[in-house]
Amino acid sequence: MHRYLVIANRTLAGGHLVDKLLDLQRAGPCAFHVLVPATPPRDHNWTEAEARTIANERLEGALVRFRAAGLEAEGEVGDAHPTEAVGDLLRRGETFDAIVLSTLPPGISKWLRLDLPHRMEALFELPVIHVTGHAEPQFRSA
């Protein structure tokens, strides 16, 4: 069974991500570990607890959608910085066959400006499957 690490934030609720995970599942048995960075809100002063609460709400909603689509998924909230969050998981002994990274489109995505798909591939020596989507309306302000 293949095991994929799924990393997303504002695009977590997008249909593009479910479609990609279903494609991977059609290719063979697999399980998904969803990692949501605890990214702080940008529209007001925040606390770390608030950032983690928002990320946890996104995670829980995504897990419901993924499971309803027939995907085997579990997950957690991680560090606000995606590379740190992945590093924490790997240092803990988690193993994955690939990383599925969901970002906003070019020009909007901070993660793409940071060249996150290529950086993660180099840092963690795992293939990165990059998908692009739009933020769901309920997540646009976060």
mmCIF file with all atom_site columns, C-alpha atoms in Angstrom:
data_model
loop_
_atom_site.group_PDB
_atom_site.id
_atom_site.type_symbol
_atom_site.label_atom_id
_atom_site.label_alt_id
_atom_site.label_comp_id
_atom_site.label_asym_id
_atom_site.label_entity_id
_atom_site.label_seq_id
_atom_site.pdbx_PDB_ins_code
_atom_site.Cartn_x
_atom_site.Cartn_y
_atom_site.Cartn_z
_atom_site.occupancy
_atom_site.B_iso_or_equiv
_atom_site.pdbx_formal_charge
_atom_site.auth_seq_id
_atom_site.auth_comp_id
_atom_site.auth_asym_id
_atom_site.auth_atom_id
_atom_site.pdbx_PDB_model_num
ATOM 1   C CA . MET A 1 1   ? 0.000   0.000  0.000  1.00 0.00 ? 1   MET A CA 1
ATOM 2   C CA . HIS A 1 2   ? 1.286   3.451  -0.932 1.00 0.00 ? 2   HIS A CA 1
ATOM 3   C CA . ARG A 1 3   ? 1.254   6.139  1.705  1.00 0.00 ? 3   ARG A CA 1
ATOM 4   C CA . TYR A 1 4   ? 1.010   9.777  0.691  1.00 0.00 ? 4   TYR A CA 1
ATOM 5   C CA . LEU A 1 5   ? 1.595   12.910 2.724  1.00 0.00 ? 5   LEU A CA 1
ATOM 6   C CA . VAL A 1 6   ? -0.925  15.562 1.705  1.00 0.00 ? 6   VAL A CA 1
ATOM 7   C CA . ILE A 1 7   ? -0.017  19.166 2.528  1.00 0.00 ? 7   ILE A CA 1
ATOM 8   C CA . ALA A 1 8   ? -2.520  21.947 2.000  1.00 0.00 ? 8   ALA A CA 1
ATOM 9   C CA . ASN A 1 9   ? -3.855  24.998 3.723  1.00 0.00 ? 9   ASN A CA 1
ATOM 10  C CA . ARG A 1 10  ? -6.279  27.389 2.030  1.00 0.00 ? 10  ARG A CA 1
ATOM 11  C CA . THR A 1 11  ? -6.835  24.922 -0.854 1.00 0.00 ? 11  THR A CA 1
ATOM 12  C CA . LEU A 1 12  ? -7.596  21.987 1.426  1.00 0.00 ? 12  LEU A CA 1
ATOM 13  C CA . ALA A 1 13  ? -11.314 22.050 0.707  1.00 0.00 ? 13  ALA A CA 1
ATOM 14  C CA . GLY A 1 14  ? -10.909 22.193 -3.070 1.00 0.00 ? 14  GLY A CA 1
ATOM 15  C CA . GLY A 1 15  ? -12.298 19.579 -5.409 1.00 0.00 ? 15  GLY A CA 1
ATOM 16  C CA . HIS A 1 16  ? -8.991  19.558 -7.310 1.00 0.00 ? 16  HIS A CA 1
ATOM 17  C CA . LEU A 1 17  ? -7.345  17.891 -4.328 1.00 0.00 ? 17  LEU A CA 1
ATOM 18  C CA . VAL A 1 18  ? -10.008 15.212 -3.890 1.00 0.00 ? 18  VAL A CA 1
ATOM 19  C CA . ASP A 1 19  ? -9.783  14.494 -7.638 1.00 0.00 ? 19  ASP A CA 1
ATOM 20  C CA . LYS A 1 20  ? -5.994  14.025 -7.446 1.00 0.00 ? 20  LYS A CA 1
ATOM 21  C CA . LEU A 1 21  ? -6.250  11.737 -4.406 1.00 0.00 ? 21  LEU A CA 1
ATOM 22  C CA . LEU A 1 22  ? -8.919  9.659  -6.154 1.00 0.00 ? 22  LEU A CA 1
ATOM 23  C CA . ASP A 1 23  ? -6.600  9.365  -9.186 1.00 0.00 ? 23  ASP A CA 1
ATOM 24  C CA . LEU A 1 24  ? -3.842  8.082  -6.924 1.00 0.00 ? 24  LEU A CA 1
ATOM 25  C CA . GLN A 1 25  ? -6.235  5.620  -5.294 1.00 0.00 ? 25  GLN A CA 1
ATOM 26  C CA . ARG A 1 26  ? -7.336  4.299  -8.696 1.00 0.00 ? 26  ARG A CA 1
ATOM 27  C CA . ALA A 1 27  ? -3.675  3.499  -9.424 1.00 0.00 ? 27  ALA A CA 1
ATOM 28  C CA . GLY A 1 28  ? -3.508  1.160  -6.415 1.00 0.00 ? 28  GLY A CA 1
ATOM 29  C CA . PRO A 1 29  ? -4.238  0.841  -2.721 1.00 0.00 ? 29  PRO A CA 1
ATOM 30  C CA . CYS A 1 30  ? -3.130  3.843  -0.722 1.00 0.00 ? 30  CYS A CA 1
ATOM 31  C CA . ALA A 1 31  ? -3.610  5.841  2.437  1.00 0.00 ? 31  ALA A CA 1
ATOM 32  C CA . PHE A 1 32  ? -3.297  9.565  3.011  1.00 0.00 ? 32  PHE A CA 1
ATOM 33  C CA . HIS A 1 33  ? -1.872  11.517 5.936  1.00 0.00 ? 33  HIS A CA 1
ATOM 34  C CA . VAL A 1 34  ? -3.093  15.120 5.768  1.00 0.00 ? 34  VAL A CA 1
ATOM 35  C CA . LEU A 1 35  ? -0.840  17.784 7.232  1.00 0.00 ? 35  LEU A CA 1
ATOM 36  C CA . VAL A 1 36  ? -2.232  21.289 7.697  1.00 0.00 ? 36  VAL A CA 1
ATOM 37  C CA . PRO A 1 37  ? 0.295   23.955 8.662  1.00 0.00 ? 37  PRO A CA 1
ATOM 38  C CA . ALA A 1 38  ? -0.996  26.218 11.446 1.00 0.00 ? 38  ALA A CA 1
ATOM 39  C CA . THR A 1 39  ? -0.664  29.333 9.314  1.00 0.00 ? 39  THR A CA 1
ATOM 40  C CA . PRO A 1 40  ? -1.656  32.495 11.190 1.00 0.00 ? 40  PRO A CA 1
ATOM 41  C CA . PRO A 1 41  ? -4.557  34.603 9.927  1.00 0.00 ? 41  PRO A CA 1
ATOM 42  C CA . ARG A 1 42  ? -3.457  37.623 7.910  1.00 0.00 ? 42  ARG A CA 1
ATOM 43  C CA . ASP A 1 43  ? -6.343  39.956 8.612  1.00 0.00 ? 43  ASP A CA 1
ATOM 44  C CA . HIS A 1 44  ? -5.922  40.544 12.362 1.00 0.00 ? 44  HIS A CA 1
ATOM 45  C CA . ASN A 1 45  ? -3.654  40.042 15.364 1.00 0.00 ? 45  ASN A CA 1
ATOM 46  C CA . TRP A 1 46  ? -3.672  36.388 16.291 1.00 0.00 ? 46  TRP A CA 1
ATOM 47  C CA . THR A 1 47  ? -2.511  33.877 18.849 1.00 0.00 ? 47  THR A CA 1
ATOM 48  C CA . GLU A 1 48  ? -0.841  30.564 18.161 1.00 0.00 ? 48  GLU A CA 1
ATOM 49  C CA . ALA A 1 49  ? -3.887  28.842 19.662 1.00 0.00 ? 49  ALA A CA 1
ATOM 50  C CA . GLU A 1 50  ? -6.147  30.607 17.164 1.00 0.00 ? 50  GLU A CA 1
ATOM 51  C CA . ALA A 1 51  ? -3.927  29.585 14.228 1.00 0.00 ? 51  ALA A CA 1
ATOM 52  C CA . ARG A 1 52  ? -3.986  25.954 15.387 1.00 0.00 ? 52  ARG A CA 1
ATOM 53  C CA . THR A 1 53  ? -7.771  26.062 15.886 1.00 0.00 ? 53  THR A CA 1
ATOM 54  C CA . ILE A 1 54  ? -8.332  27.359 12.348 1.00 0.00 ? 54  ILE A CA 1
ATOM 55  C CA . ALA A 1 55  ? -5.995  24.705 10.922 1.00 0.00 ? 55  ALA A CA 1
ATOM 56  C CA . ASN A 1 56  ? -7.722  21.986 12.932 1.00 0.00 ? 56  ASN A CA 1
ATOM 57  C CA . GLU A 1 57  ? -11.139 23.074 11.619 1.00 0.00 ? 57  GLU A CA 1
ATOM 58  C CA . ARG A 1 58  ? -9.814  22.882 8.055  1.00 0.00 ? 58  ARG A CA 1
ATOM 59  C CA . LEU A 1 59  ? -8.329  19.468 8.748  1.00 0.00 ? 59  LEU A CA 1
ATOM 60  C CA . GLU A 1 60  ? -11.514 18.046 10.246 1.00 0.00 ? 60  GLU A CA 1
ATOM 61  C CA . GLY A 1 61  ? -13.608 19.321 7.344  1.00 0.00 ? 61  GLY A CA 1
ATOM 62  C CA . ALA A 1 62  ? -11.186 17.872 4.809  1.00 0.00 ? 62  ALA A CA 1
ATOM 63  C CA . LEU A 1 63  ? -11.085 14.477 6.513  1.00 0.00 ? 63  LEU A CA 1
ATOM 64  C CA . VAL A 1 64  ? -14.889 14.295 6.392  1.00 0.00 ? 64  VAL A CA 1
ATOM 65  C CA . ARG A 1 65  ? -14.853 15.109 2.644  1.00 0.00 ? 65  ARG A CA 1
ATOM 66  C CA . PHE A 1 66  ? -12.001 12.709 1.889  1.00 0.00 ? 66  PHE A CA 1
ATOM 67  C CA . ARG A 1 67  ? -13.602 9.833  3.770  1.00 0.00 ? 67  ARG A CA 1
ATOM 68  C CA . ALA A 1 68  ? -16.981 10.535 2.131  1.00 0.00 ? 68  ALA A CA 1
ATOM 69  C CA . ALA A 1 69  ? -15.189 10.180 -1.230 1.00 0.00 ? 69  ALA A CA 1
ATOM 70  C CA . GLY A 1 70  ? -13.929 6.750  -0.142 1.00 0.00 ? 70  GLY A CA 1
ATOM 71  C CA . LEU A 1 71  ? -10.377 7.768  0.716  1.00 0.00 ? 71  LEU A CA 1
ATOM 72  C CA . GLU A 1 72  ? -8.503  6.338  3.685  1.00 0.00 ? 72  GLU A CA 1
ATOM 73  C CA . ALA A 1 73  ? -7.317  9.498  5.423  1.00 0.00 ? 73  ALA A CA 1
ATOM 74  C CA . GLU A 1 74  ? -6.099  10.731 8.777  1.00 0.00 ? 74  GLU A CA 1
ATOM 75  C CA . GLY A 1 75  ? -4.111  13.787 9.661  1.00 0.00 ? 75  GLY A CA 1
ATOM 76  C CA . GLU A 1 76  ? -2.795  16.449 11.961 1.00 0.00 ? 76  GLU A CA 1
ATOM 77  C CA . VAL A 1 77  ? -1.954  20.114 12.333 1.00 0.00 ? 77  VAL A CA 1
ATOM 78  C CA . GLY A 1 78  ? 1.703   21.017 12.091 1.00 0.00 ? 78  GLY A CA 1
ATOM 79  C CA . ASP A 1 79  ? 4.137   23.896 12.314 1.00 0.00 ? 79  ASP A CA 1
ATOM 80  C CA . ALA A 1 80  ? 3.166   27.109 10.484 1.00 0.00 ? 80  ALA A CA 1
ATOM 81  C CA . HIS A 1 81  ? 6.111   26.618 8.111  1.00 0.00 ? 81  HIS A CA 1
ATOM 82  C CA . PRO A 1 82  ? 5.376   23.703 5.746  1.00 0.00 ? 82  PRO A CA 1
ATOM 83  C CA . THR A 1 83  ? 8.965   22.465 5.522  1.00 0.00 ? 83  THR A CA 1
ATOM 84  C CA . GLU A 1 84  ? 9.267   22.461 9.307  1.00 0.00 ? 84  GLU A CA 1
ATOM 85  C CA . ALA A 1 85  ? 5.952   20.621 9.608  1.00 0.00 ? 85  ALA A CA 1
ATOM 86  C CA . VAL A 1 86  ? 7.112   17.909 7.200  1.00 0.00 ? 86  VAL A CA 1
ATOM 87  C CA . GLY A 1 87  ? 10.500  17.675 8.877  1.00 0.00 ? 87  GLY A CA 1
ATOM 88  C CA . ASP A 1 88  ? 8.809   17.173 12.239 1.00 0.00 ? 88  ASP A CA 1
ATOM 89  C CA . LEU A 1 89  ? 6.798   14.247 10.837 1.00 0.00 ? 89  LEU A CA 1
ATOM 90  C CA . LEU A 1 90  ? 9.812   12.587 9.253  1.00 0.00 ? 90  LEU A CA 1
ATOM 91  C CA . ARG A 1 91  ? 11.963  13.008 12.373 1.00 0.00 ? 91  ARG A CA 1
ATOM 92  C CA . ARG A 1 92  ? 9.166   11.301 14.277 1.00 0.00 ? 92  ARG A CA 1
ATOM 93  C CA . GLY A 1 93  ? 9.670   8.255  12.046 1.00 0.00 ? 93  GLY A CA 1
ATOM 94  C CA . GLU A 1 94  ? 6.726   8.646  9.658  1.00 0.00 ? 94  GLU A CA 1
ATOM 95  C CA . THR A 1 95  ? 7.372   7.305  6.139  1.00 0.00 ? 95  THR A CA 1
ATOM 96  C CA . PHE A 1 96  ? 5.736   8.228  2.859  1.00 0.00 ? 96  PHE A CA 1
ATOM 97  C CA . ASP A 1 97  ? 6.043   7.265  -0.792 1.00 0.00 ? 97  ASP A CA 1
ATOM 98  C CA . ALA A 1 98  ? 5.384   10.816 -2.016 1.00 0.00 ? 98  ALA A CA 1
ATOM 99  C CA . ILE A 1 99  ? 4.159   14.246 -1.005 1.00 0.00 ? 99  ILE A CA 1
ATOM 100 C CA . VAL A 1 100 ? 0.997   15.725 -2.522 1.00 0.00 ? 100 VAL A CA 1
ATOM 101 C CA . LEU A 1 101 ? 1.324   19.508 -2.240 1.00 0.00 ? 101 LEU A CA 1
ATOM 102 C CA . SER A 1 102 ? -1.720  21.660 -2.954 1.00 0.00 ? 102 SER A CA 1
ATOM 103 C CA . THR A 1 103 ? -1.139  25.371 -3.562 1.00 0.00 ? 103 THR A CA 1
ATOM 104 C CA . LEU A 1 104 ? -2.943  28.435 -4.775 1.00 0.00 ? 104 LEU A CA 1
ATOM 105 C CA . PRO A 1 105 ? -2.221  29.411 -8.406 1.00 0.00 ? 105 PRO A CA 1
ATOM 106 C CA . PRO A 1 106 ? 1.037   31.108 -9.478 1.00 0.00 ? 106 PRO A CA 1
ATOM 107 C CA . GLY A 1 107 ? 1.043   34.812 -8.686 1.00 0.00 ? 107 GLY A CA 1
ATOM 108 C CA . ILE A 1 108 ? -1.129  34.259 -5.606 1.00 0.00 ? 108 ILE A CA 1
ATOM 109 C CA . SER A 1 109 ? 0.667   31.409 -3.877 1.00 0.00 ? 109 SER A CA 1
ATOM 110 C CA . LYS A 1 110 ? 3.303   32.280 -1.306 1.00 0.00 ? 110 LYS A CA 1
ATOM 111 C CA . TRP A 1 111 ? 4.334   28.609 -1.364 1.00 0.00 ? 111 TRP A CA 1
ATOM 112 C CA . LEU A 1 112 ? 5.101   28.808 -5.086 1.00 0.00 ? 112 LEU A CA 1
ATOM 113 C CA . ARG A 1 113 ? 7.036   32.065 -4.629 1.00 0.00 ? 113 ARG A CA 1
ATOM 114 C CA . LEU A 1 114 ? 9.151   30.122 -2.127 1.00 0.00 ? 114 LEU A CA 1
ATOM 115 C CA . ASP A 1 115 ? 9.551   27.310 -4.724 1.00 0.00 ? 115 ASP A CA 1
ATOM 116 C CA . LEU A 1 116 ? 8.145   24.907 -2.144 1.00 0.00 ? 116 LEU A CA 1
ATOM 117 C CA . PRO A 1 117 ? 7.513   21.964 -4.520 1.00 0.00 ? 117 PRO A CA 1
ATOM 118 C CA . HIS A 1 118 ? 11.174  21.812 -5.576 1.00 0.00 ? 118 HIS A CA 1
ATOM 119 C CA . ARG A 1 119 ? 12.540  22.653 -2.135 1.00 0.00 ? 119 ARG A CA 1
ATOM 120 C CA . MET A 1 120 ? 10.531  19.847 -0.508 1.00 0.00 ? 120 MET A CA 1
ATOM 121 C CA . GLU A 1 121 ? 11.621  17.351 -3.123 1.00 0.00 ? 121 GLU A CA 1
ATOM 122 C CA . ALA A 1 122 ? 15.275  18.243 -2.527 1.00 0.00 ? 122 ALA A CA 1
ATOM 123 C CA . LEU A 1 123 ? 15.029  18.474 1.274  1.00 0.00 ? 123 LEU A CA 1
ATOM 124 C CA . PHE A 1 124 ? 13.095  15.283 1.885  1.00 0.00 ? 124 PHE A CA 1
ATOM 125 C CA . GLU A 1 125 ? 14.164  13.171 -1.122 1.00 0.00 ? 125 GLU A CA 1
ATOM 126 C CA . LEU A 1 126 ? 10.546  12.315 -1.878 1.00 0.00 ? 126 LEU A CA 1
ATOM 127 C CA . PRO A 1 127 ? 8.660   12.881 -5.119 1.00 0.00 ? 127 PRO A CA 1
ATOM 128 C CA . VAL A 1 128 ? 6.326   15.877 -4.901 1.00 0.00 ? 128 VAL A CA 1
ATOM 129 C CA . ILE A 1 129 ? 3.018   15.790 -6.734 1.00 0.00 ? 129 ILE A CA 1
ATOM 130 C CA . HIS A 1 130 ? 1.968   19.417 -7.108 1.00 0.00 ? 130 HIS A CA 1
ATOM 131 C CA . VAL A 1 131 ? -1.688  20.359 -7.602 1.00 0.00 ? 131 VAL A CA 1
ATOM 132 C CA . THR A 1 132 ? -3.069  23.862 -7.950 1.00 0.00 ? 132 THR A CA 1
ATOM 133 C CA . GLY A 1 133 ? -6.463  25.028 -6.783 1.00 0.00 ? 133 GLY A CA 1
ATOM 134 C CA . HIS A 1 134 ? -8.375  27.980 -5.452 1.00 0.00 ? 134 HIS A CA 1
ATOM 135 C CA . ALA A 1 135 ? -9.208  28.821 -1.869 1.00 0.00 ? 135 ALA A CA 1
ATOM 136 C CA . GLU A 1 136 ? -12.660 27.800 -0.829 1.00 0.00 ? 136 GLU A CA 1
ATOM 137 C CA . PRO A 1 137 ? -14.880 30.808 -0.024 1.00 0.00 ? 137 PRO A CA 1
ATOM 138 C CA . GLN A 1 138 ? -14.979 30.115 3.721  1.00 0.00 ? 138 GLN A CA 1
ATOM 139 C CA . PHE A 1 139 ? -11.154 30.154 3.806  1.00 0.00 ? 139 PHE A CA 1
ATOM 140 C CA . ARG A 1 140 ? -10.393 33.244 1.712  1.00 0.00 ? 140 ARG A CA 1
ATOM 141 C CA . SER A 1 141 ? -9.851  35.551 4.684  1.00 0.00 ? 141 SER A CA 1
ATOM 142 C CA . ALA A 1 142 ? -7.520  33.248 6.567  1.00 0.00 ? 142 ALA A CA 1
#
